[in-house]
Tab-separated table of C-alpha atoms and ligand atoms in Angstrom:
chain	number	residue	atom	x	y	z
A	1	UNK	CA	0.000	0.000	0.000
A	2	UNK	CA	1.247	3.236	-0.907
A	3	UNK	CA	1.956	6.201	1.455
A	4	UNK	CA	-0.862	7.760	0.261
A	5	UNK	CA	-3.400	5.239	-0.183
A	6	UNK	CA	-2.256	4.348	3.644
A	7	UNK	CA	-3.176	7.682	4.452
A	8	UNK	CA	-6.252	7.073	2.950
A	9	UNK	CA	-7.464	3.976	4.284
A	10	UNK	CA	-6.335	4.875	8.150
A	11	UNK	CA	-8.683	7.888	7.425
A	12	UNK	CA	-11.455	6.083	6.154
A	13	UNK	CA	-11.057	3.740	8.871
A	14	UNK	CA	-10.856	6.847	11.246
A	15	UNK	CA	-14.540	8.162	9.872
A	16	UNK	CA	-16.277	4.923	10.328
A	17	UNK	CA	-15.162	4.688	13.751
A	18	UNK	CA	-16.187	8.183	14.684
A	19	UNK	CA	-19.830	7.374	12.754
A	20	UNK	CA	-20.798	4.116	14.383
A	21	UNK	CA	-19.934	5.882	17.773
A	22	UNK	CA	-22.093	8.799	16.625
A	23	UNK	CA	-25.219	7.139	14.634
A	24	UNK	CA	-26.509	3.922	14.463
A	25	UNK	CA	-28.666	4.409	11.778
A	26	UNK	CA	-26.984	4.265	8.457
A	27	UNK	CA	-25.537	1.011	8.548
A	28	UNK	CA	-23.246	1.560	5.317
A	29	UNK	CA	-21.023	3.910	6.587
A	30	UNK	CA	-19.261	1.284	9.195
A	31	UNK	CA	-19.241	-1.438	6.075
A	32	UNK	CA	-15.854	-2.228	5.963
A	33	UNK	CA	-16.430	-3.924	2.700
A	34	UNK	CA	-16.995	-0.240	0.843
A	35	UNK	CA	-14.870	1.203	-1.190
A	36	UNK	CA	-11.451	2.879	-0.272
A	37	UNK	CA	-9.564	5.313	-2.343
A	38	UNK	CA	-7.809	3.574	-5.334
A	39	UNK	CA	-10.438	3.802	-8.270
A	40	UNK	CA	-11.202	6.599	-10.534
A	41	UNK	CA	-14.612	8.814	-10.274
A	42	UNK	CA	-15.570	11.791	-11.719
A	43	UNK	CA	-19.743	12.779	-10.829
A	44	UNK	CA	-21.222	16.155	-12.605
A	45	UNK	CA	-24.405	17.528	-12.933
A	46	UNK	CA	-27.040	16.361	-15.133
A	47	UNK	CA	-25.447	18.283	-18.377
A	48	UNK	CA	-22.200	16.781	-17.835
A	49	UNK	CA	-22.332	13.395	-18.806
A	50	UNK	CA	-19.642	13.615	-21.563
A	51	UNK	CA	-17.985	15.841	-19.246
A	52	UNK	CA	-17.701	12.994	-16.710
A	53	UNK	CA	-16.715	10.884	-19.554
A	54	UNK	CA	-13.977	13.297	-20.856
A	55	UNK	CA	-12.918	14.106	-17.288
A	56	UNK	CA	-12.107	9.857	-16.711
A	57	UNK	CA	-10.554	9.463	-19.479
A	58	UNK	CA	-8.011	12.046	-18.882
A	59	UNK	CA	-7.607	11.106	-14.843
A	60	UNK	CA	-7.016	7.590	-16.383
A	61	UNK	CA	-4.220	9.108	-19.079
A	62	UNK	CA	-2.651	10.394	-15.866
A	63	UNK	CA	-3.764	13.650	-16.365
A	64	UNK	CA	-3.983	16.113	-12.877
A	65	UNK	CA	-7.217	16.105	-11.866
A	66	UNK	CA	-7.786	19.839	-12.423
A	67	UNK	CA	-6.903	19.961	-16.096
A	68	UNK	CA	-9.456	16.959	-16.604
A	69	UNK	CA	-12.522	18.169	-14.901
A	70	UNK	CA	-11.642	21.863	-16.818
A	71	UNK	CA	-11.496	20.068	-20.046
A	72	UNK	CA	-14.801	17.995	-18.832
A	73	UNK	CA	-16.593	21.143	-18.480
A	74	UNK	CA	-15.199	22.489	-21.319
A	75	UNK	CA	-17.629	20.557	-23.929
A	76	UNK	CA	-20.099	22.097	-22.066
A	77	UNK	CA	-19.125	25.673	-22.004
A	78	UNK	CA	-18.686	24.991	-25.713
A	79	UNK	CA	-22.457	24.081	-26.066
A	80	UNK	CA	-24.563	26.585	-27.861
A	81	UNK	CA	-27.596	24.514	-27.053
A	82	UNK	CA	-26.573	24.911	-23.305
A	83	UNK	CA	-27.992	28.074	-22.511
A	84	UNK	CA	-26.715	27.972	-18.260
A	85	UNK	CA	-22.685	28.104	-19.192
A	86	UNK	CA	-20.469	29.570	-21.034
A	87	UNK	CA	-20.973	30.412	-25.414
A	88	UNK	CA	-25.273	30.499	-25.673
A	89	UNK	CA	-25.473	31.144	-21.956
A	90	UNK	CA	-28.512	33.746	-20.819
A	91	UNK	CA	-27.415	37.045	-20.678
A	92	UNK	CA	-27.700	40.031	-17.664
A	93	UNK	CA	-30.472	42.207	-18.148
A	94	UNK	CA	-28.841	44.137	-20.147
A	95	UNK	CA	-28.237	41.309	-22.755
A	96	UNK	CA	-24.848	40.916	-21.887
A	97	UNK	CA	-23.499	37.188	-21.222
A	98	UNK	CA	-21.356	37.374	-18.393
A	99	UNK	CA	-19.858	34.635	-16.969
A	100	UNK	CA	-18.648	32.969	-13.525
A	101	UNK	CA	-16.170	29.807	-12.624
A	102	UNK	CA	-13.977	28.289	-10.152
A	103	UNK	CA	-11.602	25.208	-9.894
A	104	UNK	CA	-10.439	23.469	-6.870
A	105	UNK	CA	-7.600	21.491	-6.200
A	106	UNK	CA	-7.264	18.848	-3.382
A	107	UNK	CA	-3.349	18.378	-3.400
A	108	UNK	CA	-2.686	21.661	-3.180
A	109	UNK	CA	-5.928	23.197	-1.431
A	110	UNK	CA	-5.411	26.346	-4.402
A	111	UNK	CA	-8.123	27.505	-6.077
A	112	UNK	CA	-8.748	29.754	-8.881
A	113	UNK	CA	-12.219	32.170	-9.890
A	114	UNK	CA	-13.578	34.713	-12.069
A	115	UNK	CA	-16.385	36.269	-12.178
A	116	UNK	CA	-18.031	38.615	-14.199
A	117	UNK	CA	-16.172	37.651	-17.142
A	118	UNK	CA	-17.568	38.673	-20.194
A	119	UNK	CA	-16.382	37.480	-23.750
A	120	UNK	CA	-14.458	34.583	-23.099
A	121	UNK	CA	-15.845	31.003	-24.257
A	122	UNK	CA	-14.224	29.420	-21.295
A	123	UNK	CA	-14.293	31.143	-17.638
A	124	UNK	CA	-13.332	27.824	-16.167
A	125	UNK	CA	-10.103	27.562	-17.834
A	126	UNK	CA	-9.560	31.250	-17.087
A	127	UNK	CA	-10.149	30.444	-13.494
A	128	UNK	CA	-7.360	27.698	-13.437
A	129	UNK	CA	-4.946	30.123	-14.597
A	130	UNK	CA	-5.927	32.102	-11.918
A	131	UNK	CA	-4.705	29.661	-9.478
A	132	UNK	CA	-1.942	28.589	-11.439
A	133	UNK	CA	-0.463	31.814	-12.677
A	134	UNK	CA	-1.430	34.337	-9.838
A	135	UNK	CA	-0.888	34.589	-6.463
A	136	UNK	CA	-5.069	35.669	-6.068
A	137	UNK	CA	-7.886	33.627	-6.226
A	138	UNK	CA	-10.709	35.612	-7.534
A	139	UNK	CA	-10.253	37.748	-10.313
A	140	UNK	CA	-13.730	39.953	-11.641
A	141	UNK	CA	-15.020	42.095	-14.577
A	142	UNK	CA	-12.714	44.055	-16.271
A	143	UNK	CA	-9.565	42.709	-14.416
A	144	UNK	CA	-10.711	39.268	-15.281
A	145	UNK	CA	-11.324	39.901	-18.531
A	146	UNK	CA	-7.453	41.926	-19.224
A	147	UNK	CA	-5.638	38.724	-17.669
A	148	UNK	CA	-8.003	36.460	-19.622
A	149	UNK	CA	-6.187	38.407	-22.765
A	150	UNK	CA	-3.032	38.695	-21.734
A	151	UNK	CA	-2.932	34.723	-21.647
A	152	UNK	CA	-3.927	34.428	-25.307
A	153	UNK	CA	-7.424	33.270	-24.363
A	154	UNK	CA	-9.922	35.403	-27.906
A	155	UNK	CA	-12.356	37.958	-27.064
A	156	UNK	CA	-15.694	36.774	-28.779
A	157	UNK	CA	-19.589	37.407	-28.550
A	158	UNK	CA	-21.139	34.771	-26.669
A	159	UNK	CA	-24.445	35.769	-27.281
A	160	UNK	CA	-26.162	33.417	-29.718
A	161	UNK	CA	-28.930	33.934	-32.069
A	162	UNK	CA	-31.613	31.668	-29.441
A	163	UNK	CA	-29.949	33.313	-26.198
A	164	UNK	CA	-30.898	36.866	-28.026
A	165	UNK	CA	-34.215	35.805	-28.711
A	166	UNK	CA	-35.297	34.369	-25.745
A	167	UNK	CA	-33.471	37.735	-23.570
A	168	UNK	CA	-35.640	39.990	-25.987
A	169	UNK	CA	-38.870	37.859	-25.110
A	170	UNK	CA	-38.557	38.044	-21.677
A	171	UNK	CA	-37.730	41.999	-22.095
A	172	UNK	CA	-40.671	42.750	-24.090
A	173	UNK	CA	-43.195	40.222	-21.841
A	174	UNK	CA	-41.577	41.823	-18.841
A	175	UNK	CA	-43.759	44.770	-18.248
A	176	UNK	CA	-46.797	46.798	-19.838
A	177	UNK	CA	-45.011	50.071	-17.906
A	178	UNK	CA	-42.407	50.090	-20.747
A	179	UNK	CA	-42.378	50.762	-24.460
A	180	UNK	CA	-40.859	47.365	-24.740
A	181	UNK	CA	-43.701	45.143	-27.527
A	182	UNK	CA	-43.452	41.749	-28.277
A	183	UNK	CA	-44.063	40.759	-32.161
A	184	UNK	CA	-47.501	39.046	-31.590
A	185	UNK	CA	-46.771	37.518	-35.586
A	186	UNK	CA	-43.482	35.650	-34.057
A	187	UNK	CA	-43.950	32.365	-33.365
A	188	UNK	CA	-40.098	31.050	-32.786
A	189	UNK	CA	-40.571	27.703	-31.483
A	190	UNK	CA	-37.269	27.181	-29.437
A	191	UNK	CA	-37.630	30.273	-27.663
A	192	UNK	CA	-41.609	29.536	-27.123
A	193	UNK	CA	-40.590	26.092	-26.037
A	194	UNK	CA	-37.932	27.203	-23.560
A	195	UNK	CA	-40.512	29.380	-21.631
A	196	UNK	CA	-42.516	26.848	-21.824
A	197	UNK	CA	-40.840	24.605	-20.043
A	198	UNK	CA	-39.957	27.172	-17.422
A	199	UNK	CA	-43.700	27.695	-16.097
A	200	UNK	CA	-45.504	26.370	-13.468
A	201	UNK	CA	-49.316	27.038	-12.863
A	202	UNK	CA	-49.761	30.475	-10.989
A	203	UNK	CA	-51.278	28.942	-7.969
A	204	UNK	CA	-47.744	26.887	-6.914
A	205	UNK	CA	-46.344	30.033	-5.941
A	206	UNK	CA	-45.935	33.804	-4.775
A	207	UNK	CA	-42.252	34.261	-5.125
A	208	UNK	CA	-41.038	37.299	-6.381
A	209	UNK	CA	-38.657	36.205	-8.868
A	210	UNK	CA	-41.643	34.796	-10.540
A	211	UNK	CA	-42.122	36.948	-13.756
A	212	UNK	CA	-44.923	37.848	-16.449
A	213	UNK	CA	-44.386	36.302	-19.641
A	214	UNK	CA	-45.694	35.999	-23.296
A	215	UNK	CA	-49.355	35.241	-23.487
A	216	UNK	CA	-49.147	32.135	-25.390
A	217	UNK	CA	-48.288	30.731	-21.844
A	218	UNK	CA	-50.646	32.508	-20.137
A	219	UNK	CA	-51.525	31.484	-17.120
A	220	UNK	CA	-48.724	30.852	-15.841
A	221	UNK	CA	-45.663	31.686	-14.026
A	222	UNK	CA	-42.027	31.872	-15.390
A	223	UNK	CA	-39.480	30.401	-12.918
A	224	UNK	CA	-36.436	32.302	-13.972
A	225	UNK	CA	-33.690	29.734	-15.329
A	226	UNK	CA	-30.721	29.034	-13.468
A	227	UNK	CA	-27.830	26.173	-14.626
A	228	UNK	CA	-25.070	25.405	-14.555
A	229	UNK	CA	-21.985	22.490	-14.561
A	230	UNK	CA	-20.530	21.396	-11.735
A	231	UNK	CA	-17.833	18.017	-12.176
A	232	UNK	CA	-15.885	16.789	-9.920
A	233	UNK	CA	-13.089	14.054	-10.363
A	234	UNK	CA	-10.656	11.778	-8.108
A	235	UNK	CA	-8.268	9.787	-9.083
A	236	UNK	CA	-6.569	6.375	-8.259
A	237	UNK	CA	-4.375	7.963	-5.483
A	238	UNK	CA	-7.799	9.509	-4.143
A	239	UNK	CA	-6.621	13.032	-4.937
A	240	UNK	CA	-9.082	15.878	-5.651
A	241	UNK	CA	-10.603	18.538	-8.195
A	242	UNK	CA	-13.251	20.103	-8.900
A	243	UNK	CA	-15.170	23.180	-10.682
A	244	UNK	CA	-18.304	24.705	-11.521
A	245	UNK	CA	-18.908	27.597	-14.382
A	246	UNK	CA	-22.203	29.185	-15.347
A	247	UNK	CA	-23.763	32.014	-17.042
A	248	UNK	CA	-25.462	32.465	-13.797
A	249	UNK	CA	-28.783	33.790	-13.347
A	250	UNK	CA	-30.765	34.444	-16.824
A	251	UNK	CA	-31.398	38.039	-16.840
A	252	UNK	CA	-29.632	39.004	-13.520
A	253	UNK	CA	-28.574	42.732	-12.899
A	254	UNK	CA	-25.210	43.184	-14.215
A	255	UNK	CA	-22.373	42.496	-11.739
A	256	UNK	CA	-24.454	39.949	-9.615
A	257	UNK	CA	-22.284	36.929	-8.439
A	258	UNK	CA	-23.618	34.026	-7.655
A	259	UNK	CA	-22.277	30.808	-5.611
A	260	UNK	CA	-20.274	29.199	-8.557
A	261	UNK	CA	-17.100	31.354	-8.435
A	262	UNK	CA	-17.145	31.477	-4.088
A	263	UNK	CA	-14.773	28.407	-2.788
A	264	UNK	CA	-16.696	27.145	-0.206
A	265	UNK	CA	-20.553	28.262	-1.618
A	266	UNK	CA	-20.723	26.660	-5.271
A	267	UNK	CA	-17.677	24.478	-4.821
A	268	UNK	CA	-15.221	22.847	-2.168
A	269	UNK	CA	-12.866	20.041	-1.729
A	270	UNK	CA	-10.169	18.679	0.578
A	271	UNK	CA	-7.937	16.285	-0.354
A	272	UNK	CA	-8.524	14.175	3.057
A	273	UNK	CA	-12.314	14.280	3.081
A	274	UNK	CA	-13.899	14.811	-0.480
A	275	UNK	CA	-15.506	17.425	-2.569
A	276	UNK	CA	-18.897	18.909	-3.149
A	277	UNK	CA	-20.717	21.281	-5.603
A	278	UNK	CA	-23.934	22.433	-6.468
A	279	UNK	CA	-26.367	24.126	-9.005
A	280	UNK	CA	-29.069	26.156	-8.852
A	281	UNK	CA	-30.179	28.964	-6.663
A	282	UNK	CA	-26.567	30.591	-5.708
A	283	UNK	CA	-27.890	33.242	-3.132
A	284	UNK	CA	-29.112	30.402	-0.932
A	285	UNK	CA	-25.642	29.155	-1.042
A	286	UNK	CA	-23.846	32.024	-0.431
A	287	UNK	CA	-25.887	32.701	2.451
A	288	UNK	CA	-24.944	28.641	4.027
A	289	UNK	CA	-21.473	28.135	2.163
A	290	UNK	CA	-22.649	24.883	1.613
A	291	UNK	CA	-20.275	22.936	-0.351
A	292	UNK	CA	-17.816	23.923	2.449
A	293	UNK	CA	-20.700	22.894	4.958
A	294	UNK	CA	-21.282	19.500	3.731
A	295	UNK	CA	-17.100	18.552	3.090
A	296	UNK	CA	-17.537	19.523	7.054
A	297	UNK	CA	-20.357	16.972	7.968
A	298	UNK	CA	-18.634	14.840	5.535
A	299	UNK	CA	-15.212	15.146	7.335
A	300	UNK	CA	-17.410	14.363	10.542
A	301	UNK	CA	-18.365	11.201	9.425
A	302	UNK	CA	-21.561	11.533	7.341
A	303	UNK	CA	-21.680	9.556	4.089
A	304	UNK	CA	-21.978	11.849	0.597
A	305	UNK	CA	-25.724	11.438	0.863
A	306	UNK	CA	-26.130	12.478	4.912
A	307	UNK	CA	-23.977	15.465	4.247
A	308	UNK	CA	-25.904	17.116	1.649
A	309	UNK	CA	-29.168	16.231	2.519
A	310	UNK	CA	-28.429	17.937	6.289
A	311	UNK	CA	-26.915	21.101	4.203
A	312	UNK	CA	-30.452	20.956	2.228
A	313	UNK	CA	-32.536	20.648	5.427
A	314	UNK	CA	-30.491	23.714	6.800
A	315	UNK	CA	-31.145	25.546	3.198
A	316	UNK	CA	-34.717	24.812	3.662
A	317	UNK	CA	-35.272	25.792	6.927
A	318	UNK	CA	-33.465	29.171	7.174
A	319	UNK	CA	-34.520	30.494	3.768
A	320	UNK	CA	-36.907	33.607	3.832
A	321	UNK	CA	-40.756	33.513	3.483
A	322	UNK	CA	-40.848	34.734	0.061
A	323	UNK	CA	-38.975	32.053	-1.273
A	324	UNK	CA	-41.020	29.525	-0.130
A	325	UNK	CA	-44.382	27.986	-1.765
A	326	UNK	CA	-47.831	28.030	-0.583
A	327	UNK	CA	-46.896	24.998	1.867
A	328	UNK	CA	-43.861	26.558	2.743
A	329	UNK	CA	-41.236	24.290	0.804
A	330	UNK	CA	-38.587	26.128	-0.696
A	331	UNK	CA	-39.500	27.349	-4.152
A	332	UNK	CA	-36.689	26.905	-6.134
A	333	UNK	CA	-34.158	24.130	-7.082
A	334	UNK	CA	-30.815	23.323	-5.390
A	335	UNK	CA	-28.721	20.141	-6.258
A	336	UNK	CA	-25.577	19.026	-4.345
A	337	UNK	CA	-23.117	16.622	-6.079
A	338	UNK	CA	-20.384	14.410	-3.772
A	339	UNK	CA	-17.829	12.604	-3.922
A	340	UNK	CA	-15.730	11.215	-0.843
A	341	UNK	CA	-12.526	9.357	-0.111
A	342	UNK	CA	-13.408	6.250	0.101
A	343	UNK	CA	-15.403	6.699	-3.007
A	344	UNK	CA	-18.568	6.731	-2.213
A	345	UNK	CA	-20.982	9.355	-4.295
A	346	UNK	CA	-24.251	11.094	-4.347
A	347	UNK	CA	-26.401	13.828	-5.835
A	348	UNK	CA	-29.268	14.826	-4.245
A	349	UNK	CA	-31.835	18.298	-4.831
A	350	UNK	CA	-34.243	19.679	-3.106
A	351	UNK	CA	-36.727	18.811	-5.616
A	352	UNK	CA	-37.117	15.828	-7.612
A	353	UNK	CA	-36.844	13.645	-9.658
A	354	UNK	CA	-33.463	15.112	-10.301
A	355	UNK	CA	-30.432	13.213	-12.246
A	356	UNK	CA	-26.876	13.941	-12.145
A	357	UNK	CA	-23.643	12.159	-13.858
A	358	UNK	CA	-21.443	9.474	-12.653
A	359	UNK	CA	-18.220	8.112	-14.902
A	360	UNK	CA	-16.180	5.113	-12.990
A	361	UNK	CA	-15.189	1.945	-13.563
A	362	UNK	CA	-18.643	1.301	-14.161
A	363	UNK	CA	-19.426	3.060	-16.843
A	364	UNK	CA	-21.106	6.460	-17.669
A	365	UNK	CA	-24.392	6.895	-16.715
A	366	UNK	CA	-27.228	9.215	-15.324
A	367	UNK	CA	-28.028	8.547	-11.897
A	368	UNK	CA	-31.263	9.507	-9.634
A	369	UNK	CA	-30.708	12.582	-7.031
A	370	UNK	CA	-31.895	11.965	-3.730
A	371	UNK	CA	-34.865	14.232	-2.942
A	372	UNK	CA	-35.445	16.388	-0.272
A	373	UNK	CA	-38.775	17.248	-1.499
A	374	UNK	CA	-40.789	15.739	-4.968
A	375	UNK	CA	-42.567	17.088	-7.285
A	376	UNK	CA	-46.329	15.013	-7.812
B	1	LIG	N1	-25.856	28.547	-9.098
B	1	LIG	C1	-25.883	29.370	-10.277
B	1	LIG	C2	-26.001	30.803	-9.851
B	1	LIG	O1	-26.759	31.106	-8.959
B	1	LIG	C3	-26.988	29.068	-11.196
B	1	LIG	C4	-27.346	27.635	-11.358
B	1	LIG	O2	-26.687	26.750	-10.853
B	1	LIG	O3	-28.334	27.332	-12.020
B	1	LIG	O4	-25.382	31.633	-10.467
């Protein structure tokens, strides 16, 4: 056994002794016949399956772990049919696309971030040269955007003919206080069906993010898009990466952040323990850091599962009235993907049925989130 698998097992050996002494009820976690450090798994969210796929290959190649979940999330970024990261993503109010990563690395505990970044095709490579090439780890806006140059990395628009569309529809279905008219002739069917599939009947909720849209819908209520990739990868020797990169919140006011450029809110991992990340609503995160929260409750002795369904709990009991629904269950969606040590993985949401991305010796494959809360 190497030093380092050594390390690895005495730890995992360490956590199951601290959890039978603390809980008797999940069985697994003192199973001595699980999994220890020593195979290769990368988990993402539900866009990321050929991220995951890319992402294990490269680990496998002997690639660092950083460079292979960047290059995972890459494909995605490079997706003009994704319109939650990266080239196609939904633009600020303002119809600007502006962009937000981070990366994580578990031998070094470094991590890189921008945020803000406008014009660049791929924030989460930007954001490993942050960690790599500076001696910062969050670089924004402007700032962001000159180092982005100055390491070769092309200025481009990243708004694409859909994300344009479907920014002007919600503009011009936004309010009848402006001088802002829909065409009531246009009938684009991807931008129809993305709002579409964004509605839910008026009576599930009161939230104010909820928005008035086109009357082809009509009536219902717009649940403002969020997405997002998060992947995260180990390899043999059970060391860590991991990033997220988005375009955020569709329509946001210009400059917000969100959780997926914050170490510790949209991303975390420690080379002992594991790593977690999330998408969806990035304020809630902020306000819990809760990829740092559940690497905590993992480190404590809580399985992947345990810890992010306590950091959802805590989400969904703290969170303010008017982000709840009429039976006061958080109205909006939050997914946490793990991965510890010993191997062991989960995703789980508030809402479901939710699926995120698994690559390991195994396979690739969707798998189902564990729900907090589920959708009839
Ligand atoms: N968490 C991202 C944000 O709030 C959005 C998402 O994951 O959908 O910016």
């Amino acid at each position: 056994m190497s030093d380092v698998s050594r390390r690895a097992f005495m730890h995992v050996a360490g956590v199951a002794a601290a959890v039978v002494g603390a809980t008797s009820t999940n069985a697994a976690v003192g199973n001595p016949s699980r999994p220890t450090a020593g195979k290769i798994k990368v988990v993402s969210s539900a866009n990321g399956l050929e991220a995951t796929r890319k992402a294990y290959e490269m680990i496998l190649a002997g690639s660092d772990p950083a460079d292979a979940v960047v290059a995972g999330v890459g494909i995605v970024e490079d997706d003009p049919n994704d319109t939650s990261v990266g080239y196609g993503g939904l633009p600020n109010e303002r119809g600007i696309v502006e962009l937000d990563a981070a990366v994580m690395h578990g031998p070094t505990h470094r991590a890189g971030a921008v945020a803000s970044l406008q014009n660049i095709r791929h924030p989460a490579l930007v954001a490993l040269k942050v960690m790599r090439r500076t001696d910062h780890v969050l670089l924004v806006g402007a700032g962001a955007l000159d180092f982005a140059k100055a390491h070769g990395f092309p200025e481009e628009n990243l708004l694409t003919e859909l994300s344009r569309k479907i920014w002007l529809r919600w503009k011009e279905t936004l309010s009848d206080k402006d001088d802002w008219m829909p065409d009531p002739a246009d009938n684009d069917i991807p931008v129809a069906d993305f709002f579409r599939s964004r509605s839910v009947p008026l009576v599930q909720s009161a939230a104010t993010r909820d928005v008035k849209v086109a009357s082809d819908i009509s009536p219902m209520k717009f649940r403002r898009p969020t997405g997002t990739i998060h992947c995260a990868g180990m390899t043999r020797l059970g060391d860590f990466a991991c990033t997220t990169t988005t375009s955020g919140l569709a329509f946001k006011i210009p400059g917000r952040v969100g959780d997926s450029p914050i170490i510790g809110a949209g991303l975390y991992c420690d080379n002992e323990i594991g790593s977690c990340g999330s998408t969806g609503l990035g304020e809630v995160n902020l306000q819990n850091l809760c990829s740092f929260a559940a690497v905590e409750l993992m480190r404590n002795g809580a399985s992947p599962e345990e810890a992010g369904m306590e950091v959802l709990r805590r989400v969904a009991k703290k969170i303010e009235p008017r982000l709840r629904d009429k039976d006061g269950h958080p109205d909006f969606g939050l997914i946490f993907y793990l991965l510890a040590k010993d191997g062991r993985h989960a995703g789980v949401t508030m809402w479901g049925p939710e699926k995120f991305s698994v690559t390991d010796e195994n396979g690739t494959r969707h798998e189902d989130c564990t729900a907090l809360f589920t959708r009839p």
